[in-house]
């Protein structure tokens, strides 16, 4: 089994790894997110994504992207720590940190067979669905119902003072 650190790579390195994966006839899924304070919803999302293909690549939003998407005070954890925690999960095969606010560039570079999004989306609301369709991939909605989220968890932690 590869270590968590060995799973984390640059986009160019993950591209090369995926070329080898495809040469061996295996399929690729891409999941993505901020993963700022890993929780059960994240784990179930990634488990669902792994069921969609042989190999799971996870794109982790970089720190500047998380600040733009989530607002002041975020991320709580830096991108390298978040990438490491995601990579430590058995279901995850490869992790790449990306700077963009959406995964279009990753999708076009990696061309996964399946782009996985959480249950806070529908197939019609996934922003990158046309990008995935353009190269012949498919989109899947995976994970459990969206009743876990980092924002609520952080509010709860802040209320519970020692």
Coordinates of N, CA, C and O in Angstrom, one line a residue:
X1 N 0.8 -1.2 0.0 CA 0.0 0.0 0.0 C 0.9 1.2 0.0 O 1.9 1.3 0.7
X2 N 0.6 2.2 -0.8 CA 1.3 3.4 -0.9 C 1.0 4.3 0.3 O -0.1 4.4 0.8
X3 N 2.0 5.1 0.7 CA 1.9 6.0 1.8 C 1.0 7.2 1.3 O 0.9 7.5 0.1
X4 N 0.5 8.0 2.2 CA -0.3 9.1 1.9 C 0.6 10.1 1.1 O 0.1 10.7 0.1
X5 N 1.8 10.4 1.6 CA 2.7 11.3 0.9 C 2.9 10.9 -0.6 O 3.0 11.7 -1.5
X6 N 3.0 9.6 -0.8 CA 3.3 9.1 -2.2 C 2.1 9.3 -3.1 O 2.2 9.4 -4.3
X7 N 0.9 9.4 -2.5 CA -0.3 9.6 -3.3 C -0.5 11.1 -3.8 O -1.2 11.3 -4.8
X8 N 0.2 12.0 -3.2 CA 0.0 13.4 -3.5 C 1.1 13.8 -4.6 O 2.3 13.5 -4.4
X9 N 0.6 14.4 -5.6 CA 1.5 14.7 -6.8 C 1.0 16.0 -7.5 O -0.1 16.4 -7.3
X10 N 1.9 16.5 -8.3 CA 1.5 17.6 -9.2 C 0.6 17.1 -10.3 O 0.4 15.9 -10.5
X11 N -0.1 18.0 -11.0 CA -1.0 17.7 -12.0 C -0.2 16.9 -13.1 O -0.7 15.9 -13.6
X12 N 1.0 17.3 -13.5 CA 1.7 16.6 -14.5 C 2.0 15.2 -14.1 O 1.9 14.3 -14.9
X13 N 2.4 15.0 -12.8 CA 2.7 13.7 -12.3 C 1.4 12.8 -12.3 O 1.5 11.6 -12.7
X14 N 0.3 13.4 -11.9 CA -1.0 12.6 -11.9 C -1.4 12.3 -13.3 O -1.8 11.2 -13.6
X15 N -1.2 13.2 -14.3 CA -1.5 12.9 -15.7 C -0.7 11.7 -16.2 O -1.2 10.8 -16.8
X16 N 0.6 11.7 -15.9 CA 1.4 10.5 -16.3 C 1.0 9.2 -15.6 O 0.9 8.2 -16.3
X17 N 0.6 9.3 -14.4 CA 0.1 8.1 -13.7 C -1.2 7.6 -14.3 O -1.4 6.4 -14.5
X18 N -2.1 8.5 -14.8 CA -3.3 8.1 -15.4 C -3.1 7.5 -16.8 O -3.9 6.7 -17.2
X19 N -2.1 8.0 -17.5 CA -1.8 7.4 -18.8 C -1.4 5.9 -18.6 O -1.9 5.0 -19.3
X20 N -0.7 5.6 -17.5 CA -0.3 4.2 -17.2 C -1.5 3.4 -16.8 O -1.7 2.3 -17.2
X21 N -2.4 4.0 -16.0 CA -3.6 3.4 -15.5 C -4.5 3.0 -16.7 O -5.0 1.9 -16.8
X22 N -4.6 3.9 -17.7 CA -5.4 3.6 -18.8 C -4.8 2.6 -19.7 O -5.5 1.8 -20.4
X23 N -3.5 2.6 -19.8 CA -2.8 1.5 -20.6 C -3.1 0.1 -20.1 O -3.1 -0.8 -20.8
X24 N -3.3 0.1 -18.8 CA -3.7 -1.2 -18.2 C -5.2 -1.5 -18.2 O -5.6 -2.5 -17.6
X25 N -5.9 -0.6 -18.9 CA -7.4 -0.9 -19.1 C -8.2 -0.6 -17.9 O -9.4 -1.0 -17.8
X26 N -7.7 0.3 -17.0 CA -8.5 0.6 -15.8 C -9.2 1.9 -16.0 O -8.8 2.8 -16.8
X27 N -10.3 2.1 -15.2 CA -11.1 3.4 -15.3 C -10.7 4.3 -14.2 O -10.2 3.9 -13.2
X28 N -11.0 5.6 -14.5 CA -10.6 6.7 -13.6 C -11.8 7.5 -13.2 O -12.6 7.9 -14.0
X29 N -11.9 7.8 -11.9 CA -12.9 8.8 -11.4 C -12.2 10.0 -10.7 O -11.1 9.8 -10.2
X30 N -12.8 11.1 -10.9 CA -12.3 12.3 -10.2 C -13.3 12.9 -9.3 O -14.5 13.1 -9.7
X31 N -12.9 13.1 -8.0 CA -13.8 13.8 -7.1 C -13.0 15.0 -6.7 O -11.8 15.1 -6.8
X32 N -13.7 16.0 -6.2 CA -12.9 17.3 -5.8 C -13.7 18.0 -4.6 O -14.8 17.7 -4.4
X33 N -12.9 18.8 -4.0 CA -13.5 19.6 -2.9 C -12.4 20.3 -2.1 O -11.2 20.2 -2.3
X34 N -12.9 21.1 -1.1 CA -12.0 21.8 -0.2 C -11.5 20.9 0.9 O -10.4 21.0 1.3
X35 N -12.4 20.0 1.4 CA -12.0 19.1 2.5 C -11.4 19.8 3.7 O -10.4 19.4 4.3
X36 N -11.9 21.0 4.0 CA -11.5 21.8 5.1 C -12.1 21.3 6.4 O -13.3 21.6 6.6
X37 N -11.4 20.5 7.2 CA -12.0 19.8 8.4 C -12.7 18.6 7.9 O -13.9 18.6 7.7
X38 N -12.0 17.6 7.7 CA -12.5 16.3 7.2 C -13.6 15.8 8.1 O -13.4 15.7 9.3
X39 N -14.7 15.4 7.5 CA -15.8 14.8 8.3 C -16.5 13.7 7.6 O -16.1 13.3 6.5
X40 N -17.5 13.0 8.2 CA -18.1 11.8 7.7 C -18.7 12.0 6.3 O -18.6 11.1 5.5
X41 N -19.2 13.1 6.1 CA -19.8 13.4 4.7 C -18.7 13.3 3.7 O -19.0 12.8 2.6
X42 N -17.5 13.9 3.9 CA -16.4 13.8 3.0 C -16.0 12.3 2.7 O -15.8 11.9 1.6
X43 N -15.9 11.6 3.8 CA -15.5 10.2 3.7 C -16.5 9.4 2.9 O -16.2 8.6 2.0
X44 N -17.8 9.6 3.1 CA -18.8 8.8 2.4 C -18.9 9.3 0.9 O -19.1 8.5 0.0
X45 N -18.6 10.6 0.6 CA -18.5 11.1 -0.7 C -17.4 10.4 -1.5 O -17.5 9.9 -2.6
X46 N -16.2 10.3 -0.8 CA -15.1 9.6 -1.5 C -15.2 8.1 -1.6 O -14.8 7.6 -2.6
X47 N -15.9 7.5 -0.7 CA -16.2 6.1 -0.8 C -17.1 5.8 -2.0 O -16.9 4.9 -2.8
X48 N -18.1 6.7 -2.1 CA -19.1 6.6 -3.3 C -18.3 6.8 -4.6 O -18.6 6.1 -5.6
X49 N -17.4 7.8 -4.6 CA -16.7 8.1 -5.8 C -15.8 6.9 -6.2 O -15.7 6.5 -7.4
X50 N -15.2 6.3 -5.2 CA -14.3 5.1 -5.5 C -15.1 4.0 -6.2 O -14.6 3.2 -7.0
X51 N -16.4 3.8 -5.8 CA -17.2 2.7 -6.4 C -17.5 3.0 -7.9 O -17.9 2.1 -8.6
X52 N -17.2 4.2 -8.4 CA -17.5 4.5 -9.8 C -16.4 4.1 -10.7 O -16.7 4.1 -11.9
X53 N -15.2 3.8 -10.3 CA -14.1 3.5 -11.2 C -13.1 2.7 -10.4 O -13.1 2.5 -9.2
X54 N -12.1 2.2 -11.2 CA -11.0 1.5 -10.6 C -10.0 2.3 -9.8 O -9.5 1.9 -8.8
X55 N -9.8 3.6 -10.2 CA -8.8 4.5 -9.6 C -9.5 5.8 -9.3 O -10.2 6.3 -10.1
X56 N -9.3 6.3 -8.1 CA -9.9 7.5 -7.7 C -8.8 8.6 -7.5 O -7.9 8.4 -6.7
X57 N -9.0 9.7 -8.2 CA -8.1 10.9 -8.1 C -9.0 11.9 -7.4 O -10.1 12.1 -7.8
X58 N -8.4 12.6 -6.4 CA -9.1 13.6 -5.7 C -8.4 15.0 -5.9 O -7.2 15.1 -5.6
X59 N -9.1 15.9 -6.4 CA -8.6 17.3 -6.5 C -8.9 18.1 -5.2 O -10.1 18.1 -4.8
X60 N -8.0 18.6 -4.6 CA -8.2 19.4 -3.3 C -7.9 20.9 -3.7 O -6.8 21.2 -4.2
X61 N -8.9 21.7 -3.4 CA -8.8 23.1 -3.7 C -7.6 23.7 -2.9 O -7.5 23.5 -1.7
X62 N -6.8 24.5 -3.5 CA -5.7 25.2 -2.8 C -6.2 26.3 -1.9 O -7.4 26.6 -1.9
X63 N -5.4 26.8 -1.0 CA -5.8 27.7 0.0 C -6.5 29.0 -0.5 O -7.5 29.4 0.0
X64 N -5.9 29.6 -1.5 CA -6.5 30.8 -2.1 C -7.9 30.6 -2.7 O -8.8 31.4 -2.5
X65 N -8.0 29.4 -3.3 CA -9.3 29.0 -3.8 C -10.3 28.9 -2.7 O -11.5 29.3 -2.8
X66 N -10.0 28.2 -1.6 CA -10.9 28.0 -0.5 C -11.3 29.4 0.1 O -12.5 29.6 0.4
X67 N -10.3 30.3 0.2 CA -10.7 31.6 0.7 C -11.7 32.3 -0.2 O -12.7 32.9 0.3
X68 N -11.5 32.2 -1.5 CA -12.5 32.8 -2.4 C -13.9 32.1 -2.3 O -14.9 32.8 -2.4
X69 N -13.9 30.8 -2.2 CA -15.1 30.0 -2.2 C -15.9 30.1 -0.9 O -17.1 30.1 -0.9
X70 N -15.1 30.0 0.2 CA -15.7 29.8 1.5 C -15.7 31.1 2.4 O -16.4 31.1 3.4
X71 N -14.9 32.1 2.1 CA -14.9 33.3 2.8 C -13.9 33.4 3.9 O -13.0 32.6 4.0
X72 N -14.0 34.5 4.7 CA -13.0 34.8 5.7 C -12.9 33.7 6.7 O -13.8 33.0 7.1
X73 N -11.6 33.5 7.2 CA -11.4 32.5 8.2 C -11.2 31.1 7.6 O -11.0 30.1 8.4
X74 N -11.3 30.9 6.3 CA -11.1 29.6 5.7 C -10.0 29.7 4.7 O -9.7 30.8 4.2
X75 N -9.2 28.7 4.6 CA -9.4 27.4 5.2 C -8.9 27.4 6.6 O -8.1 28.2 7.0
X76 N -9.4 26.4 7.4 CA -9.0 26.2 8.7 C -7.6 25.5 8.7 O -6.7 25.9 9.4
X77 N -7.5 24.6 7.8 CA -6.2 23.8 7.6 C -5.6 24.1 6.3 O -6.4 24.3 5.3
X78 N -4.3 24.2 6.2 CA -3.6 24.5 5.0 C -3.8 23.4 3.9 O -4.1 22.2 4.3
X79 N -3.5 23.7 2.7 CA -3.7 22.8 1.6 C -2.9 21.5 1.7 O -3.4 20.4 1.4
X80 N -1.7 21.6 2.2 CA -0.9 20.4 2.3 C -1.4 19.4 3.4 O -1.4 18.2 3.2
X81 N -1.9 20.0 4.5 CA -2.5 19.2 5.5 C -3.8 18.5 5.0 O -4.1 17.4 5.3
X82 N -4.6 19.3 4.3 CA -5.9 18.8 3.8 C -5.6 17.7 2.8 O -6.3 16.6 2.8
X83 N -4.6 17.9 1.9 CA -4.3 16.9 0.9 C -3.8 15.6 1.6 O -4.1 14.5 1.2
X84 N -3.0 15.8 2.6 CA -2.4 14.6 3.3 C -3.6 13.8 4.0 O -3.6 12.6 3.9
X85 N -4.5 14.5 4.6 CA -5.6 13.7 5.3 C -6.5 13.0 4.2 O -6.8 11.8 4.4
X86 N -6.7 13.6 3.1 CA -7.5 13.0 2.0 C -6.7 11.8 1.5 O -7.2 10.7 1.3
X87 N -5.4 12.0 1.3 CA -4.6 10.9 0.7 C -4.5 9.7 1.7 O -4.2 8.6 1.3
X88 N -4.6 10.0 3.0 CA -4.5 8.9 4.0 C -5.7 8.0 4.0 O -5.6 6.9 4.5
X89 N -6.8 8.3 3.3 CA -7.9 7.5 3.2 C -7.7 6.3 2.2 O -7.1 6.6 1.1
X90 N -8.0 5.1 2.6 CA -7.7 3.9 1.8 C -8.4 4.0 0.4 O -7.9 3.5 -0.6
X91 N -9.5 4.6 0.3 CA -10.3 4.7 -0.9 C -9.6 5.6 -2.0 O -10.0 5.6 -3.1
X92 N -8.7 6.5 -1.5 CA -8.1 7.5 -2.4 C -6.8 7.0 -3.0 O -6.0 6.5 -2.2
X93 N -6.7 7.1 -4.3 CA -5.5 6.6 -5.0 C -4.4 7.7 -5.3 O -3.2 7.4 -5.2
X94 N -4.9 8.9 -5.6 CA -4.1 10.0 -6.0 C -4.7 11.3 -5.6 O -5.9 11.4 -5.7
X95 N -3.9 12.2 -5.2 CA -4.4 13.6 -4.8 C -3.6 14.6 -5.5 O -2.3 14.5 -5.6
X96 N -4.3 15.6 -6.0 CA -3.6 16.8 -6.6 C -4.3 18.1 -6.0 O -5.5 18.1 -5.9
X97 N -3.4 19.0 -5.6 CA -3.9 20.3 -5.1 C -4.0 21.2 -6.4 O -3.1 21.2 -7.2
X98 N -5.2 21.9 -6.5 CA -5.3 22.8 -7.6 C -5.8 24.2 -7.2 O -6.4 24.3 -6.2
X99 N -5.4 25.2 -8.0 CA -5.6 26.6 -7.6 C -6.9 27.2 -8.0 O -7.3 28.2 -7.5
X100 N -7.5 26.6 -9.0 CA -8.7 27.1 -9.6 C -10.0 27.0 -8.7 O -10.0 26.2 -7.8
X101 N -11.0 27.8 -9.0 CA -12.2 27.7 -8.2 C -13.1 26.6 -8.7 O -14.1 26.2 -8.0
X102 N -12.9 26.1 -9.9 CA -13.7 24.9 -10.4 C -12.7 23.9 -11.0 O -11.5 24.2 -11.1
X103 N -13.2 22.7 -11.3 CA -12.2 21.7 -11.8 C -12.1 21.5 -13.3 O -11.6 20.5 -13.7
X104 N -12.5 22.5 -14.0 CA -12.5 22.4 -15.5 C -11.1 22.0 -16.0 O -10.9 21.1 -16.8
X105 N -10.1 22.7 -15.5 CA -8.7 22.5 -16.0 C -8.3 21.0 -15.6 O -7.7 20.3 -16.4
X106 N -8.6 20.6 -14.4 CA -8.3 19.2 -14.0 C -9.0 18.2 -14.9 O -8.5 17.2 -15.4
X107 N -10.3 18.4 -15.2 CA -11.1 17.5 -16.0 C -10.5 17.4 -17.4 O -10.3 16.3 -17.9
X108 N -10.1 18.6 -18.0 CA -9.5 18.5 -19.3 C -8.2 17.9 -19.4 O -7.8 17.3 -20.3
X109 N -7.4 18.1 -18.3 CA -6.0 17.5 -18.2 C -6.1 16.0 -18.0 O -5.4 15.2 -18.6
X110 N -7.0 15.5 -17.1 CA -7.0 14.1 -16.7 C -8.1 13.3 -17.4 O -8.0 12.1 -17.5
X111 N -9.1 14.0 -18.0 CA -10.2 13.3 -18.7 C -10.7 12.0 -18.0 O -10.7 10.9 -18.6
X112 N -11.1 12.2 -16.8 CA -11.6 11.0 -16.0 C -12.8 10.4 -16.7 O -13.6 11.1 -17.3
X113 N -13.0 9.1 -16.6 CA -14.2 8.4 -17.1 C -15.4 8.9 -16.4 O -16.5 9.0 -17.0
X114 N -15.3 9.2 -15.1 CA -16.4 9.7 -14.3 C -16.0 10.9 -13.4 O -14.9 10.8 -12.8
X115 N -16.8 11.9 -13.5 CA -16.6 13.1 -12.6 C -17.6 12.9 -11.5 O -18.8 12.9 -11.8
X116 N -17.2 12.8 -10.3 CA -18.1 12.6 -9.1 C -18.4 13.8 -8.3 O -17.4 14.6 -8.0
X117 N -19.6 14.1 -8.1 CA -20.0 15.3 -7.3 C -20.9 14.8 -6.1 O -21.6 13.7 -6.2
X118 N -21.0 15.6 -5.1 CA -21.8 15.2 -3.9 C -23.2 15.4 -4.1 O -23.7 16.0 -5.1
X119 N -24.0 15.0 -3.1 CA -25.5 15.0 -3.2 C -26.1 16.4 -3.1 O -27.3 16.6 -3.2
X120 N -25.2 17.4 -2.9 CA -25.7 18.8 -2.9 C -25.9 19.3 -4.4 O -26.4 20.4 -4.6
X121 N -25.5 18.4 -5.3 CA -25.8 18.7 -6.7 C -26.8 17.7 -7.3 O -27.0 16.6 -6.7
X122 N -27.3 18.0 -8.5 CA -28.0 17.0 -9.3 C -27.2 16.9 -10.6 O -26.4 17.8 -10.9
X123 N -27.5 16.0 -11.4 CA -26.8 15.9 -12.7 C -27.0 17.1 -13.5 O -26.1 17.5 -14.3
X124 N -28.1 17.8 -13.4 CA -28.4 19.1 -14.1 C -27.7 20.3 -13.5 O -27.6 21.3 -14.2
X125 N -27.3 20.3 -12.3 CA -26.7 21.4 -11.7 C -25.1 21.4 -11.5 O -24.5 22.3 -11.1
X126 N -24.5 20.3 -11.9 CA -23.0 20.2 -11.9 C -22.5 21.2 -12.9 O -22.7 21.1 -14.1
X127 N -21.7 22.2 -12.4 CA -21.2 23.2 -13.3 C -20.4 22.7 -14.5 O -20.4 23.3 -15.6
X128 N -19.6 21.7 -14.3 CA -18.7 21.2 -15.3 C -19.3 20.1 -16.1 O -18.6 19.4 -16.9
X129 N -20.6 19.8 -16.1 CA -21.2 18.7 -16.8 C -20.9 18.7 -18.3 O -20.7 17.7 -18.9
X130 N -21.0 19.9 -18.9 CA -20.7 20.0 -20.3 C -19.3 19.7 -20.7 O -19.0 19.1 -21.8
X131 N -18.4 20.1 -19.8 CA -16.9 19.8 -20.1 C -16.7 18.3 -20.1 O -16.1 17.7 -21.0
X132 N -17.3 17.6 -19.1 CA -17.2 16.1 -19.0 C -17.8 15.5 -20.2 O -17.2 14.6 -20.8
X133 N -19.0 15.9 -20.6 CA -19.7 15.4 -21.8 C -18.8 15.6 -23.0 O -18.8 14.8 -23.9
X134 N -18.1 16.7 -23.1 CA -17.4 17.1 -24.3 C -16.3 16.1 -24.7 O -15.9 15.9 -25.8
X135 N -15.7 15.4 -23.7 CA -14.7 14.4 -24.0 C -15.2 13.0 -23.8 O -14.4 12.0 -23.9
X136 N -16.5 12.8 -23.6 CA -17.1 11.5 -23.6 C -17.2 10.8 -22.2 O -17.5 9.6 -22.0
X137 N -16.9 11.6 -21.1 CA -17.0 11.1 -19.8 C -18.5 11.2 -19.3 O -19.4 11.7 -20.0
X138 N -18.7 10.8 -18.1 CA -20.0 10.9 -17.4 C -19.9 11.5 -16.1 O -18.8 11.5 -15.5
X139 N -21.0 12.0 -15.6 CA -21.0 12.6 -14.2 C -21.8 11.7 -13.3 O -22.9 11.1 -13.8
X140 N -21.4 11.5 -12.1 CA -22.2 10.7 -11.1 C -22.3 11.5 -9.8 O -21.4 12.2 -9.4
X141 N -23.5 11.4 -9.2 CA -23.8 12.0 -7.9 C -23.6 10.9 -6.9 O -24.2 9.8 -7.0
X142 N -22.7 11.1 -5.9 CA -22.3 10.1 -5.0 C -22.3 10.6 -3.6 O -22.3 11.8 -3.3
X143 N -22.3 9.7 -2.6 CA -22.3 10.0 -1.2 C -23.6 10.0 -0.6 O -24.6 9.6 -1.2
X144 N -23.7 10.3 0.7 CA -24.9 10.3 1.4 C -25.6 11.7 1.3 O -25.0 12.6 0.8
X145 N -26.8 11.8 1.8 CA -27.5 13.1 1.8 C -26.7 14.1 2.4 O -26.0 13.9 3.5
X146 N -26.7 15.3 1.9 CA -25.9 16.4 2.4 C -26.5 17.0 3.7 O -27.1 18.0 3.8
X147 N -26.3 16.2 4.8 CA -26.7 16.7 6.1 C -25.4 16.9 7.0 O -25.6 17.0 8.2
X148 N -24.3 16.9 6.4 CA -23.0 17.2 7.1 C -22.3 18.3 6.3 O -22.2 18.1 5.1
X149 N -21.9 19.3 6.9 CA -21.1 20.3 6.2 C -20.1 20.9 7.2 O -20.4 21.0 8.4
X150 N -19.0 21.4 6.6 CA -17.9 22.0 7.4 C -18.4 23.2 8.1 O -18.1 23.5 9.3
X151 N -19.2 24.1 7.4 CA -19.6 25.3 8.0 C -20.4 25.1 9.3 O -20.2 25.7 10.3
X152 N -21.3 24.1 9.3 CA -22.1 23.8 10.5 C -21.3 23.2 11.6 O -21.4 23.6 12.8
X153 N -20.3 22.4 11.2 CA -19.4 21.8 12.2 C -18.6 22.9 12.8 O -18.4 22.9 14.1
X154 N -18.1 23.8 12.1 CA -17.3 24.9 12.7 C -18.1 25.8 13.6 O -17.6 26.2 14.6
X155 N -19.4 26.1 13.2 CA -20.2 26.8 14.1 C -20.4 26.1 15.4 O -20.4 26.7 16.5
X156 N -20.6 24.8 15.4 CA -20.8 24.0 16.6 C -19.6 24.1 17.5 O -19.6 24.2 18.7
X157 N -18.4 23.9 16.8 CA -17.1 23.9 17.6 C -16.9 25.3 18.2 O -16.5 25.4 19.4
X158 N -17.3 26.4 17.5 CA -17.1 27.7 18.1 C -18.0 28.0 19.3 O -17.7 28.7 20.2
X159 N -19.2 27.4 19.2 CA -20.2 27.6 20.3 C -19.7 26.8 21.6 O -20.0 27.3 22.7
X160 N -19.1 25.7 21.4 CA -18.7 24.9 22.6 C -17.3 25.3 23.1 O -16.3 24.7 22.8
X161 N -17.3 26.3 23.9 CA -16.1 26.8 24.5 C -15.8 26.0 25.8 O -16.7 25.7 26.5
X162 N -14.5 25.8 26.1 CA -14.1 25.0 27.3 C -14.5 25.8 28.6 O -14.7 26.9 28.6

